[in-house]
Coordinates of C-alpha atoms in Angstrom, one line a residue:
M26 CA -0.1 0.0 -0.1
V27 CA 1.2 3.6 -1.0
Y28 CA 0.2 6.3 1.1
Q29 CA 1.0 9.8 0.1
D30 CA 0.5 13.1 1.5
H31 CA -0.8 15.4 -1.1
L32 CA 0.9 18.6 0.1
T33 CA 4.3 17.1 1.1
K34 CA 4.5 14.5 -1.6
F35 CA 5.7 12.3 1.9
V36 CA 5.2 8.6 1.0
L37 CA 4.6 5.7 3.6
L38 CA 4.8 2.3 2.4
R39 CA 2.7 -0.6 4.1
A40 CA 2.9 -4.3 3.4
L41 CA -0.8 -5.8 2.8
Q42 CA -1.6 -9.7 3.1
S43 CA -4.7 -8.7 1.1
K44 CA -6.7 -5.7 -0.4
R45 CA -9.5 -5.8 2.0
A46 CA -10.8 -2.5 3.2
T47 CA -10.4 -3.8 6.9
E48 CA -6.8 -4.3 6.4
V49 CA -6.2 -1.2 4.6
A50 CA -8.0 0.9 7.4
Y51 CA -5.8 -0.6 10.0
Q52 CA -2.9 0.4 8.3
L53 CA -4.2 3.9 7.4
N54 CA -5.3 4.2 11.2
Y55 CA -1.8 3.6 12.2
I56 CA -0.3 6.0 10.0
F57 CA -3.0 8.8 10.9
L58 CA -2.0 8.3 14.5
T59 CA 1.6 8.7 13.9
I60 CA 1.6 11.9 11.3
G61 CA -2.1 13.2 11.5
A62 CA -5.0 12.4 9.6
P63 CA -6.3 14.2 6.4
C64 CA -9.6 15.9 5.4
I65 CA -9.9 14.4 2.3
L66 CA -9.1 10.6 1.2
Q67 CA -8.5 9.6 -2.4
S68 CA -7.8 6.3 -4.0
E69 CA -7.7 4.9 -7.3
D70 CA -9.9 1.9 -6.3
G71 CA -13.1 4.0 -6.4
R72 CA -15.7 5.3 -4.3
E73 CA -17.2 2.4 -3.0
F74 CA -13.9 1.0 -1.9
V75 CA -13.0 4.5 -0.2
N76 CA -16.5 4.6 1.5
N77 CA -15.8 0.9 3.1
V78 CA -12.2 2.0 4.2
T79 CA -14.0 5.3 6.0
S80 CA -16.3 3.2 7.6
E81 CA -13.8 0.8 8.9
L82 CA -11.7 3.7 9.9
A83 CA -14.4 5.5 11.9
S84 CA -15.2 2.1 13.9
L85 CA -11.3 2.0 14.6
W86 CA -11.1 5.9 15.6
P87 CA -14.9 7.3 16.2
E88 CA -13.5 10.7 16.2
L89 CA -12.3 10.6 13.0
K90 CA -14.0 12.0 10.2
I91 CA -12.8 11.8 6.6
V92 CA -14.7 12.5 3.3
H93 CA -14.1 10.8 -0.1
G94 CA -12.4 13.1 -2.6
K95 CA -13.3 13.8 -6.3
P96 CA -11.8 11.2 -9.2
R97 CA -8.5 12.6 -10.2
R98 CA -8.0 14.2 -13.6
S99 CA -6.1 11.7 -15.9
Q100 CA -3.1 13.6 -15.8
S101 CA -2.9 13.3 -12.1
Q102 CA -3.7 9.6 -12.1
D103 CA -0.8 9.0 -14.8
S104 CA 1.6 10.9 -12.2
V105 CA 0.3 8.4 -9.5
E106 CA 1.0 5.5 -11.6
R107 CA 4.3 6.7 -12.8
A108 CA 5.2 7.0 -9.0
N109 CA 3.9 3.6 -8.2
Q110 CA 6.0 2.2 -10.8
D111 CA 9.0 4.1 -9.3
I112 CA 8.4 2.6 -6.1
E113 CA 8.1 -0.9 -7.9
I114 CA 11.6 -0.3 -9.6
M115 CA 13.2 0.9 -6.5
I116 CA 12.1 -2.4 -4.9
G117 CA 13.4 -4.6 -7.2
S118 CA 16.8 -2.8 -7.4
W119 CA 17.1 -3.0 -3.7
M120 CA 16.3 -6.6 -3.9
K121 CA 18.8 -7.2 -6.5
D122 CA 21.5 -5.1 -4.5
N123 CA 21.0 -7.0 -1.1
V124 CA 20.7 -10.6 -2.8
T125 CA 17.2 -11.2 -1.3
K126 CA 13.8 -12.1 -2.1
K127 CA 12.2 -10.6 1.0
R128 CA 10.4 -7.9 -0.7
V129 CA 8.6 -6.7 2.3
E130 CA 12.3 -5.8 4.0
G131 CA 13.0 -3.4 1.3
L132 CA 9.6 -1.1 1.8
R133 CA 11.5 0.8 4.8
Y134 CA 14.5 1.4 2.7
V135 CA 12.5 2.6 -0.4
Q136 CA 10.3 4.8 1.6
F137 CA 13.1 6.5 3.2
M138 CA 15.1 7.0 -0.1
K139 CA 11.9 8.4 -1.9
N140 CA 11.2 10.7 0.9
R141 CA 14.6 12.2 1.2
A142 CA 15.1 12.7 -2.9
Y143 CA 14.4 16.1 -4.3
H144 CA 10.7 16.4 -5.6
S145 CA 10.7 18.4 -8.8
V146 CA 7.2 19.5 -7.9
I147 CA 7.7 21.1 -4.4
K148 CA 11.4 21.9 -5.1
Q149 CA 12.6 20.3 -2.0
S150 CA 12.5 16.7 -0.2
P151 CA 9.3 15.2 1.0
Y152 CA 11.0 14.8 4.4
K153 CA 12.0 18.4 4.6
A154 CA 8.5 19.7 3.3
L155 CA 7.1 17.5 6.4
F156 CA 9.8 18.2 9.2
G157 CA 11.2 21.2 8.2
I158 CA 15.0 19.8 7.8
E159 CA 16.6 17.3 5.6
P160 CA 16.9 13.6 7.0
R161 CA 20.0 12.7 8.8
V162 CA 21.9 9.6 8.6
Q163 CA 23.8 9.9 11.6
L164 CA 27.6 10.6 11.0
L165 CA 27.2 10.1 7.4
T166 CA 25.5 13.6 7.3
S167 CA 28.2 15.2 9.4
S168 CA 31.2 17.4 8.0
L169 CA 33.4 14.4 9.0
P170 CA 35.6 12.8 6.1
Q171 CA 34.7 9.2 5.1
E172 CA 37.6 7.8 6.3
I173 CA 37.6 9.1 9.6
I174 CA 34.0 8.0 9.8
N175 CA 34.9 4.4 9.1
Y176 CA 37.5 4.5 11.9
I177 CA 34.9 5.2 14.3
Q178 CA 33.8 2.4 16.6
D179 CA 32.3 4.0 19.8
K180 CA 31.7 7.0 21.8
D181 CA 35.2 7.4 23.0
D182 CA 36.3 7.2 19.3
L183 CA 33.9 10.1 18.4
R184 CA 34.8 12.3 21.0
K185 CA 38.6 12.1 20.2
V186 CA 38.1 12.3 16.4
T187 CA 35.8 15.2 16.8
E188 CA 38.4 17.2 19.1
D189 CA 41.3 16.4 16.9
Y190 CA 39.4 17.2 13.6
C191 CA 38.1 20.8 15.3
N192 CA 41.7 21.4 16.5
D193 CA 43.1 20.9 13.2
N194 CA 40.5 23.1 11.4
L195 CA 41.0 25.7 13.8
A196 CA 44.7 25.7 13.5
E197 CA 44.4 25.7 9.5
G198 CA 42.2 28.7 9.5
S199 CA 43.2 32.4 9.7
D200 CA 42.3 34.8 12.5
D201 CA 39.5 36.4 10.3
N202 CA 37.7 32.8 10.0
V203 CA 38.1 31.7 13.8
A204 CA 34.9 32.6 15.7
D205 CA 34.9 34.0 19.1
V206 CA 32.9 31.3 20.9
S207 CA 32.9 33.1 24.6
N208 CA 31.0 36.1 22.8
Q209 CA 28.5 33.9 21.2
E210 CA 25.1 33.9 22.8
K211 CA 23.7 30.6 24.1
V212 CA 20.4 29.4 21.9
S213 CA 17.5 28.6 24.5
S214 CA 15.4 25.5 23.8
S215 CA 12.4 27.6 23.0
E216 CA 14.4 29.5 20.3
K217 CA 15.3 26.5 18.8
V218 CA 11.9 25.0 19.0
S219 CA 10.8 28.3 17.3
S220 CA 13.4 28.1 14.6
T221 CA 12.3 24.8 13.8
E222 CA 8.5 25.5 13.6
N223 CA 9.2 28.4 11.2
D224 CA 11.4 26.2 9.1
I225 CA 8.6 23.7 8.8
R226 CA 6.1 26.6 8.1
K227 CA 8.4 28.0 5.6
A228 CA 8.8 24.6 3.8
R229 CA 5.0 23.6 3.6
T230 CA 4.4 27.2 2.2
T231 CA 7.2 26.6 -0.7
A232 CA 5.5 23.2 -1.1
A233 CA 2.0 24.7 -1.6
E234 CA 3.1 27.4 -3.9
N235 CA 4.9 24.8 -6.3
L236 CA 1.9 22.8 -6.2
V237 CA -0.2 25.7 -7.2
K238 CA 2.3 26.2 -10.1
Q239 CA 2.3 22.7 -11.2
A240 CA -1.7 22.5 -11.0
K241 CA -1.6 25.7 -13.6
K242 CA 0.7 24.1 -15.7
M243 CA -1.2 21.0 -15.8
K244 CA -4.8 23.0 -16.2
A245 CA -2.9 24.9 -19.5
T246 CA -1.6 21.5 -20.9
S247 CA -5.3 20.3 -20.6
D248 CA -6.8 23.1 -22.1
K249 CA -4.4 22.5 -25.3
S250 CA -6.2 19.1 -26.1
P251 CA -9.3 19.3 -28.1
P252 CA -12.6 18.5 -26.3
A253 CA -13.8 14.8 -26.7
N254 CA -17.2 14.1 -28.1
I255 CA -19.5 11.0 -27.9
G256 CA -18.1 8.2 -30.4
D257 CA -14.6 9.6 -30.3
N258 CA -11.9 7.0 -29.7
V259 CA -9.7 7.8 -26.6
T260 CA -6.9 5.9 -25.0
K261 CA -7.3 4.9 -21.4
P262 CA -4.9 3.1 -18.7
I263 CA -5.6 -0.3 -18.1
P264 CA -5.6 -0.6 -14.0
D265 CA -2.7 -2.6 -12.7
V266 CA -4.7 -5.3 -11.0
D267 CA -6.2 -6.0 -14.6
K268 CA -2.8 -6.4 -16.6
G269 CA 0.3 -8.6 -16.4
K270 CA 3.7 -7.9 -16.6
G271 CA 3.7 -8.1 -20.4
D272 CA 0.6 -6.6 -21.5
L273 CA -0.1 -3.1 -22.7
R274 CA -0.3 0.1 -20.3
N275 CA -3.4 1.5 -22.4
T276 CA -6.2 0.2 -24.4
I277 CA -8.7 2.0 -26.8
G278 CA -12.1 3.0 -25.6
V279 CA -15.2 4.7 -27.1
I280 CA -17.0 7.7 -25.4
L281 CA -20.6 6.7 -24.7
Q282 CA -21.5 9.6 -22.7
K283 CA -20.3 12.5 -21.1
N284 CA -21.3 14.9 -18.1
D285 CA -20.0 18.6 -17.7
E286 CA -19.6 19.6 -13.8
G287 CA -17.9 22.7 -13.8
E288 CA -14.6 22.5 -15.3
T289 CA -14.7 18.6 -14.7
M290 CA -15.9 16.5 -17.3
F291 CA -16.5 12.6 -16.5
A292 CA -16.9 10.2 -19.6
R293 CA -18.1 6.6 -19.5
I294 CA -15.9 4.4 -21.5
L295 CA -16.7 1.0 -23.4
I296 CA -13.4 -0.9 -23.1
A297 CA -12.6 -2.6 -26.4
W298 CA -10.9 -5.6 -24.6
A299 CA -10.1 -7.3 -27.9
N300 CA -7.9 -4.4 -28.9
Y301 CA -5.1 -5.4 -26.3
Q302 CA -5.8 -9.0 -25.4
T303 CA -8.5 -11.5 -24.6
P304 CA -9.3 -11.8 -20.9
R305 CA -7.5 -15.0 -19.0
A306 CA -8.9 -16.8 -16.3
G307 CA -7.6 -15.7 -12.7
N308 CA -6.1 -12.4 -13.8
G309 CA -8.6 -10.2 -12.3
M310 CA -10.2 -8.9 -15.4
R311 CA -14.0 -9.1 -16.2
R312 CA -16.3 -8.0 -18.6
T313 CA -19.0 -5.4 -18.1

């Protein structure tokens, strides 16, 4: 299961034994109690499934109130599918690098890699957008050289190496670059907390502004496309649950009906199954 916060793009990955609403709600409840719950829940599995999930969440957490969001635009859905494919590729690479078939073990590492990576939409890492700071990897994110980090085994080694490294840097620096520590004011805990809160607020404001810019770009791109009419052929992505690894990603459909609701157009698609494959038993596909 892939859970992503819309504003910060922060991703949480959870392993599921089945895709039942009860199990999905249990994992979501754990996530919400850790980082907070959203107001709107969107899913590629449809309104009925989300309604079942929200009902299960209400039984687990009676004070929780979440509503189902509108269906995504086609461009947003494509970006979600690409993100899911990236996660699949990253998990496969992790399993290959670590010579293991334990797929579940790689979820935590892939989750961390996704959240610490720079996101092109919000112009920062999802981790920073959520917590206001870049993720730390203990000594690897320090200013110590790699050869010194490899030498450290315990706390005494760390203290000795840090003192030697600082003394060497002070000896090599000029008087202009040496700070007068005795004249520096001590920063109180409350000031540090206030600074962190400001960093988080600034990071989320930046993320929100960049999301608006991205939405405007997507809207401009969508407006360039000619409006679809009843009887037109369109390309529709095939859901992952309905296709195998070697099947095509898209299929051809025919628009039978459309409804205009403000700026959103919903179309009922008749899938031309024969254009891409014949349904096989047990692959989750069915004719409607």
